Coordinates of C-alpha atoms and ligand atoms in Angstrom, one line a residue:
M1 CA 0.0 0.0 0.0
A2 CA 1.2 3.5 -0.8
R3 CA 0.1 7.0 -0.2
L4 CA -0.3 9.0 -3.5
V5 CA -1.2 12.4 -4.7
M6 CA -2.8 12.4 -8.1
K7 CA -3.0 15.8 -9.9
F8 CA -5.2 16.4 -12.9
G9 CA -4.9 19.6 -15.1
G10 CA -7.5 21.5 -16.9
T11 CA -7.7 19.4 -20.1
S12 CA -8.2 16.3 -18.0
V13 CA -11.3 17.7 -16.2
A14 CA -12.6 19.7 -19.2
D15 CA -16.1 18.2 -19.0
I16 CA -18.1 15.6 -17.0
E17 CA -17.0 12.7 -19.3
R18 CA -13.4 13.5 -18.6
I19 CA -14.0 13.9 -14.9
R20 CA -15.5 10.4 -15.0
N21 CA -12.3 9.2 -16.6
V22 CA -10.3 10.9 -13.8
A23 CA -12.6 9.1 -11.3
R24 CA -11.8 5.8 -12.9
H25 CA -8.0 6.5 -12.5
V26 CA -8.6 7.3 -8.8
K27 CA -10.8 4.2 -8.3
R28 CA -8.0 2.0 -9.8
E29 CA -5.5 3.2 -7.2
I30 CA -8.0 2.9 -4.4
G31 CA -8.8 -0.6 -5.6
A32 CA -5.1 -1.4 -5.4
G33 CA -5.2 -0.4 -1.7
H34 CA -3.6 3.0 -1.9
E35 CA -4.4 6.1 0.1
V36 CA -5.2 8.9 -2.3
A37 CA -5.4 12.7 -2.3
V38 CA -6.4 14.2 -5.6
V39 CA -5.6 17.8 -6.6
V40 CA -7.6 19.3 -9.5
S41 CA -7.3 22.3 -11.8
A42 CA -10.3 24.3 -13.1
M43 CA -11.8 23.0 -16.4
S44 CA -9.6 24.1 -19.3
G45 CA -10.3 27.7 -20.4
K46 CA -12.2 28.5 -17.2
T47 CA -9.5 30.4 -15.4
N48 CA -8.9 32.5 -18.5
E49 CA -12.6 33.3 -18.6
L50 CA -12.6 34.3 -14.9
V51 CA -9.5 36.5 -15.3
A52 CA -11.1 38.2 -18.3
W53 CA -14.3 38.9 -16.2
C54 CA -12.2 40.6 -13.5
R55 CA -10.5 42.8 -16.1
D56 CA -13.8 43.6 -17.6
G57 CA -15.3 44.5 -14.2
A58 CA -12.5 47.1 -13.7
P59 CA -9.1 47.1 -15.3
L60 CA -7.5 48.1 -12.0
H61 CA -9.1 45.8 -9.4
D62 CA -8.4 44.6 -5.9
A63 CA -6.2 41.6 -6.1
R64 CA -8.0 40.0 -3.1
E65 CA -11.3 40.1 -5.1
Y66 CA -9.5 38.8 -8.2
D67 CA -8.5 35.8 -6.0
A68 CA -12.0 35.3 -4.8
V69 CA -13.2 35.1 -8.4
V70 CA -10.4 33.1 -10.1
S71 CA -10.2 30.5 -7.3
S72 CA -13.8 29.4 -8.1
G73 CA -12.9 27.3 -11.1
E74 CA -11.2 24.8 -8.9
Q75 CA -14.0 24.8 -6.4
V76 CA -16.3 23.5 -9.1
T77 CA -14.1 20.7 -10.3
A78 CA -13.2 19.5 -6.8
G79 CA -16.9 19.2 -5.9
L80 CA -17.8 17.6 -9.2
L81 CA -15.1 15.0 -8.9
A82 CA -16.2 14.1 -5.3
I83 CA -19.8 13.7 -6.6
V84 CA -18.7 11.4 -9.5
L85 CA -16.5 9.4 -7.1
E86 CA -19.3 8.9 -4.6
G87 CA -21.5 7.9 -7.6
M88 CA -19.0 5.1 -8.3
G89 CA -19.1 3.9 -4.8
V90 CA -15.8 5.6 -3.8
N91 CA -15.8 7.4 -0.4
A92 CA -14.7 11.0 -1.2
R93 CA -15.0 14.6 -0.1
S94 CA -13.9 17.9 -1.5
W95 CA -11.6 20.4 0.2
Q96 CA -11.0 24.0 -0.6
G97 CA -7.8 25.7 0.3
W98 CA -9.2 27.5 3.4
Q99 CA -10.8 24.3 4.7
L100 CA -7.6 22.3 5.1
P101 CA -6.2 24.9 5.5
I102 CA -3.5 25.6 2.9
L103 CA -1.9 28.7 4.5
T104 CA -0.1 31.2 2.2
S105 CA 1.6 34.5 2.1
N106 CA -0.5 37.5 1.3
A107 CA 0.9 38.1 -2.2
H108 CA -2.5 37.9 -3.8
G109 CA -2.4 36.4 -7.3
T110 CA 1.1 34.9 -6.7
A111 CA 0.9 33.7 -3.1
R112 CA 3.4 31.2 -1.7
I113 CA 2.4 28.2 0.4
L114 CA 3.6 28.5 3.9
D115 CA 2.0 25.5 5.6
I116 CA -0.5 22.7 5.0
N117 CA -2.2 20.7 7.7
G118 CA -2.3 17.2 6.4
G119 CA -3.3 15.6 9.7
E120 CA -7.0 15.5 9.0
L121 CA -6.5 13.9 5.6
V122 CA -4.3 11.2 6.9
K123 CA -6.8 10.5 9.7
R124 CA -9.6 10.1 7.2
F125 CA -7.5 7.8 5.0
K126 CA -7.1 5.5 7.9
E127 CA -10.5 5.8 9.6
R128 CA -12.9 6.1 6.6
K129 CA -10.8 5.1 3.5
E130 CA -11.9 8.5 2.2
V131 CA -10.4 10.1 -0.9
A132 CA -9.5 13.8 -0.4
V133 CA -10.3 15.9 -3.5
I134 CA -8.5 19.2 -3.1
A135 CA -9.0 22.3 -5.1
G136 CA -5.6 23.3 -6.6
F137 CA -4.3 26.8 -7.1
Q138 CA -5.8 28.3 -4.0
G139 CA -5.0 28.9 -0.4
M140 CA -5.8 31.2 2.5
H141 CA -3.7 34.1 3.8
K142 CA -2.4 33.2 7.2
E143 CA -3.5 36.4 9.0
T144 CA -6.4 37.9 7.1
G145 CA -8.1 34.6 6.3
R146 CA -8.8 35.8 2.8
I147 CA -8.6 33.5 -0.3
T148 CA -5.3 33.6 -2.2
T149 CA -4.2 32.0 -5.5
L150 CA -0.7 30.7 -6.4
G151 CA -0.2 32.1 -9.9
R152 CA -1.1 30.6 -13.2
G153 CA -0.4 26.9 -13.4
G154 CA -0.3 26.9 -9.6
S155 CA -2.2 23.6 -9.0
D156 CA 1.0 21.7 -9.8
T157 CA 2.5 23.5 -6.8
S158 CA -0.6 22.7 -4.7
A159 CA -0.1 19.0 -5.5
V160 CA 3.5 18.9 -4.6
A161 CA 2.9 20.8 -1.4
V162 CA 0.1 18.4 -0.4
A163 CA 2.4 15.5 -1.2
A164 CA 5.0 16.9 1.1
A165 CA 2.4 17.6 3.9
I166 CA 1.0 14.0 3.9
Q167 CA 4.4 12.4 3.1
A168 CA 3.2 10.8 0.0
E169 CA 5.3 8.2 -1.7
R170 CA 4.8 9.9 -5.1
C171 CA 3.0 12.9 -6.6
D172 CA 1.6 11.8 -10.0
I173 CA 1.0 14.7 -12.4
Y174 CA -1.5 13.5 -15.0
T175 CA -1.4 15.7 -18.0
D176 CA -1.8 15.8 -21.8
V177 CA 1.7 14.7 -22.5
D178 CA 3.1 11.3 -21.3
G179 CA 6.3 12.6 -19.8
V180 CA 9.3 14.9 -20.2
Y181 CA 11.2 14.6 -23.5
T182 CA 14.9 15.2 -24.5
T183 CA 13.6 18.1 -26.6
D184 CA 10.4 19.2 -28.3
P185 CA 9.2 16.2 -30.4
R186 CA 7.7 18.6 -32.9
V187 CA 11.2 19.8 -33.8
V188 CA 13.0 16.5 -33.4
P189 CA 10.7 13.6 -34.1
R190 CA 13.3 11.3 -32.5
A191 CA 13.1 13.0 -29.2
Q192 CA 12.9 10.4 -26.4
R193 CA 10.9 10.3 -23.3
L194 CA 13.2 10.5 -20.3
P195 CA 12.5 7.7 -17.7
K196 CA 14.0 9.9 -15.0
I197 CA 15.2 13.5 -14.7
A198 CA 16.9 15.2 -11.7
Y199 CA 15.1 18.2 -10.0
E200 CA 17.9 20.6 -11.1
E201 CA 17.7 19.5 -14.7
M202 CA 13.9 19.8 -14.7
L203 CA 14.1 23.3 -13.2
E204 CA 16.3 24.4 -16.1
L205 CA 14.0 22.8 -18.6
A206 CA 10.9 24.2 -17.0
S207 CA 12.2 27.7 -16.7
L208 CA 13.3 27.6 -20.3
G209 CA 9.8 27.0 -21.4
A210 CA 9.3 23.2 -21.5
K211 CA 5.8 23.9 -20.3
V212 CA 5.2 20.7 -18.5
M213 CA 5.0 22.1 -14.9
Q214 CA 5.0 25.3 -13.0
V215 CA 8.6 26.0 -12.1
R216 CA 7.8 26.6 -8.5
S217 CA 6.3 23.2 -8.1
V218 CA 9.6 21.6 -9.1
E219 CA 11.5 23.9 -6.7
L220 CA 9.2 22.8 -3.9
G221 CA 9.6 19.1 -4.9
M222 CA 13.4 19.5 -4.7
V223 CA 13.3 21.2 -1.3
H224 CA 11.0 18.6 0.2
N225 CA 12.3 15.6 -1.8
V226 CA 8.9 14.8 -3.3
R227 CA 9.1 12.3 -6.1
I228 CA 7.1 13.7 -9.0
F229 CA 5.8 11.5 -11.8
V230 CA 4.6 13.1 -15.1
R231 CA 2.2 10.8 -16.9
S232 CA -0.6 10.8 -19.4
S233 CA -4.3 11.2 -18.3
F234 CA -5.5 9.9 -21.6
E235 CA -4.5 6.3 -21.2
K236 CA -7.5 4.1 -20.5
P237 CA -7.6 3.9 -16.7
E238 CA -8.5 0.2 -16.8
D239 CA -5.5 -0.7 -19.0
I240 CA -3.0 0.4 -16.3
D241 CA -1.6 -2.0 -13.8
P242 CA -1.5 0.0 -10.5
H243 CA 1.4 -2.2 -9.4
G244 CA 3.4 -1.9 -12.7
T245 CA 5.5 0.9 -14.1
P246 CA 3.4 3.0 -16.5
P247 CA 5.0 5.2 -19.1
G248 CA 6.1 8.6 -17.8
T249 CA 9.0 10.6 -16.4
L250 CA 10.1 10.6 -12.7
I251 CA 11.5 13.8 -11.5
C252 CA 13.7 12.9 -8.5
G253 CA 16.9 13.4 -6.7
E254 CA 20.0 12.6 -8.7
E255 CA 21.0 9.8 -6.4
E256 CA 18.0 7.9 -7.7
I257 CA 19.3 8.1 -11.3
V258 CA 21.7 5.3 -11.9
E259 CA 22.5 5.6 -15.6
Q260 CA 23.2 9.3 -15.8
Q261 CA 23.8 10.7 -19.3
V262 CA 26.1 13.6 -19.7
V263 CA 23.3 15.6 -21.5
S264 CA 19.7 15.0 -20.6
G265 CA 17.9 17.6 -22.7
I266 CA 18.0 20.5 -25.1
A267 CA 15.6 23.4 -24.7
F268 CA 15.2 26.4 -27.0
S269 CA 13.3 29.6 -27.1
K270 CA 12.8 32.2 -29.8
D271 CA 11.3 34.7 -27.4
E272 CA 14.6 36.5 -26.9
A273 CA 16.0 39.9 -28.0
Q274 CA 19.6 41.0 -28.0
I275 CA 20.7 44.5 -27.2
S276 CA 24.3 45.8 -27.6
V277 CA 25.3 49.0 -25.9
R278 CA 28.1 50.4 -28.0
S279 CA 31.2 52.4 -26.8
V280 CA 30.6 52.8 -23.1
Q281 CA 33.4 53.9 -20.8
D282 CA 35.5 51.0 -19.6
K283 CA 35.4 52.0 -15.9
P284 CA 33.7 51.0 -12.6
G285 CA 30.0 51.7 -12.4
V286 CA 29.0 51.4 -16.0
A287 CA 27.4 47.9 -15.7
A288 CA 25.5 49.2 -12.7
A289 CA 24.3 52.2 -14.7
I290 CA 23.0 49.9 -17.4
F291 CA 21.5 47.0 -15.4
G292 CA 20.3 49.0 -12.4
P293 CA 17.5 50.8 -14.3
L294 CA 16.6 47.6 -16.1
A295 CA 16.2 45.8 -12.8
D296 CA 14.1 48.6 -11.4
A297 CA 11.8 48.3 -14.4
N298 CA 11.5 44.5 -13.6
I299 CA 13.2 43.4 -16.8
N300 CA 14.9 40.1 -16.6
V301 CA 18.3 40.2 -18.2
D302 CA 19.8 36.9 -19.2
M303 CA 23.0 36.5 -21.2
I304 CA 25.5 39.2 -20.6
V305 CA 28.7 39.6 -22.6
Q306 CA 31.3 42.4 -22.1
N307 CA 34.2 42.8 -24.4
V308 CA 37.7 43.8 -23.3
S309 CA 38.3 47.2 -24.7
S310 CA 41.0 47.5 -27.3
D311 CA 41.9 51.1 -26.6
G312 CA 41.6 50.9 -22.8
A313 CA 38.9 53.5 -22.9
T314 CA 35.6 52.2 -24.3
T315 CA 33.9 48.8 -24.7
D316 CA 30.7 47.2 -25.8
L317 CA 28.1 45.4 -23.6
T318 CA 25.7 42.9 -25.1
F319 CA 22.8 41.2 -23.3
T320 CA 19.5 39.5 -23.9
V321 CA 16.0 40.2 -22.6
P322 CA 12.6 38.5 -23.2
A323 CA 11.3 39.7 -26.6
S324 CA 8.1 40.9 -24.8
D325 CA 10.3 43.3 -22.8
Y326 CA 12.5 44.4 -25.7
Q327 CA 10.7 47.7 -26.4
R328 CA 10.6 48.7 -22.7
A329 CA 14.3 47.8 -22.3
T330 CA 15.4 50.1 -25.1
D331 CA 13.1 52.9 -23.7
V332 CA 14.7 52.5 -20.3
L333 CA 18.2 52.7 -21.8
A334 CA 17.4 55.7 -23.9
K335 CA 16.2 57.4 -20.7
S336 CA 19.4 56.6 -18.9
R337 CA 21.6 57.5 -21.7
G338 CA 23.0 60.5 -19.9
E339 CA 24.2 58.4 -16.9
I340 CA 25.4 55.5 -19.0
G341 CA 27.1 57.5 -21.7
Y342 CA 27.0 55.2 -24.8
E343 CA 27.4 55.9 -28.5
R344 CA 24.5 53.9 -29.8
L345 CA 22.3 50.8 -29.3
D346 CA 22.4 47.9 -31.7
R347 CA 19.6 45.3 -31.6
A348 CA 18.6 42.0 -32.9
T349 CA 15.2 40.4 -32.5
D350 CA 15.4 37.3 -34.8
I351 CA 17.5 35.3 -32.5
A352 CA 17.1 32.1 -30.5
K353 CA 18.6 30.7 -27.3
I354 CA 19.5 27.0 -27.3
S355 CA 20.3 25.5 -23.9
V356 CA 21.9 22.1 -23.3
I357 CA 21.3 20.7 -19.9
G358 CA 22.7 17.8 -17.9
I359 CA 24.0 17.2 -14.4
G360 CA 26.7 15.0 -16.0
M361 CA 28.4 18.2 -17.1
R362 CA 29.7 18.6 -13.6
S363 CA 32.1 15.7 -14.1
H364 CA 32.8 15.9 -17.9
A365 CA 35.0 18.5 -19.5
G366 CA 34.6 19.7 -23.1
V367 CA 30.9 19.2 -23.4
A368 CA 30.3 22.7 -24.8
A369 CA 33.4 22.6 -27.0
Q370 CA 31.8 19.7 -28.9
A371 CA 28.8 21.8 -29.6
F372 CA 30.8 24.7 -30.9
K373 CA 32.5 22.4 -33.4
A374 CA 29.3 20.7 -34.5
L375 CA 27.5 24.0 -35.1
A376 CA 30.5 25.5 -36.9
E377 CA 30.4 22.5 -39.3
K378 CA 26.8 23.5 -40.1
G379 CA 27.9 27.1 -40.7
I380 CA 25.9 28.4 -37.7
N381 CA 27.3 31.4 -36.0
I382 CA 27.2 31.8 -32.2
R383 CA 26.4 35.3 -31.0
A384 CA 26.8 34.8 -27.3
I385 CA 27.5 31.9 -24.8
T386 CA 26.8 31.5 -21.2
T387 CA 27.6 28.5 -19.0
S388 CA 26.7 27.2 -15.6
E389 CA 27.5 24.1 -13.7
I390 CA 24.9 21.9 -15.4
K391 CA 23.9 24.0 -18.5
F392 CA 25.3 26.0 -21.3
S393 CA 23.3 28.3 -23.6
L394 CA 24.1 29.6 -27.1
L395 CA 22.5 32.5 -28.8
I396 CA 22.1 32.1 -32.6
D397 CA 20.0 33.5 -35.5
A398 CA 16.5 32.2 -35.2
I399 CA 16.3 30.7 -38.7
Y400 CA 18.9 28.1 -37.6
T401 CA 17.0 27.0 -34.5
E402 CA 15.7 23.7 -35.8
L403 CA 18.9 22.8 -37.5
A404 CA 20.9 23.6 -34.3
V405 CA 18.6 21.6 -32.0
R406 CA 18.7 18.6 -34.3
T407 CA 22.4 18.7 -34.7
L408 CA 23.0 18.9 -30.9
H409 CA 20.4 16.2 -30.2
S410 CA 22.4 13.8 -32.4
L411 CA 25.7 15.0 -31.1
Y412 CA 24.9 14.1 -27.5
D413 CA 23.4 10.8 -28.4
L414 CA 19.9 11.6 -27.6
D415 CA 18.4 10.2 -30.8
K416 CA 18.7 6.6 -29.8
Ligands
LIG1 N1 -6.5 26.9 -13.1 C1 -5.3 27.6 -12.9 C2 -4.7 28.1 -14.2 O1 -5.3 27.9 -15.2 C3 -4.3 26.8 -12.1 C4 -3.9 25.5 -12.8 O2 -4.5 25.0 -13.7 O3 -2.8 25.0 -12.5 O4 -3.7 28.8 -14.2
MG2 MG1 -0.9 23.2 -15.9

């Protein structure tokens, strides 16, 4: 017998028929003798609709009321799933965030979970064999008692937090993909599903836009050592052996990964823009004059390259920002031109960032060098490079994105 959290996203609970399908997945695990807490999202599209209603009501609205409105989608699906489970003869009850309670910070709209009381759930597993159906995405502010939400995609984080609170053996994320892949299968048809991936690698992949899970949920999993299993909700519930190993990807600590590859995955993003600040003084304080105002404007700067000046007097500074912040970034720099003192700004928007990720890089030298050579052979120019312990990223012209990703995918033996 195991204790499990099962999380179902919006597409998996999009209508009553699919909720019935979810209930059959739950019933299968209960039938196998497991203790189950389910965490659900709102029906797909529902949260967007609720957000739009708030904006329509008043463009500038009270974030506390926004949370009161947008948290309601999950209330509906939690109640419905409990109804369907009961109808199938499975003992179940729904829980809203404030009922458990799931206590959070007061950052309405992006609240952080502070504490969950899992005691009552565990008691009910034991005494009544009751399934807990928990509304994801929502909590309650510790002091004011008001409803909070955790940011878009937040029910992943609810699920992982509940798993930590009840010391579940695993947190199963049922979703519309059957796992985490070495790269996007639409770009590389030979992309492989990874049987396991380390938290740190998943964090890199997730923050680079492999949109499988909310980044914060992976962080939380890492901190509390919650084993997270990404699997498909569209498999027939009855075809799955609850004691077997279904297809999916386990996100876990690296000690659990025996056959570690040097490279685990390749992520890419075309949503980048590059800005070069030309001929700034090569003296203390210039980088602060450039990046201070960008930080104040909440613009996330990513790759930074500064050249050594040839004349000892001036140099160039190049960096990337999200494409959506590009216009704002150039406006901010234009405004600070007096303090920075540059000659001109050069910019490129048709660029892509390719990132190669693997904890094996810690113990292998020359991993990035192989990539430089392989891309050079394809005539692909590299505009900027950054490296960290388990990742390196390359900036290239966007038209070469697919070619570069495929080339690197083969280079690191991920095609198998
Ligand atoms: N329903 C919320 C959203 O759409 C939370 C979630 O689905 O994870 O963002
Ligand atoms: Mg989601």
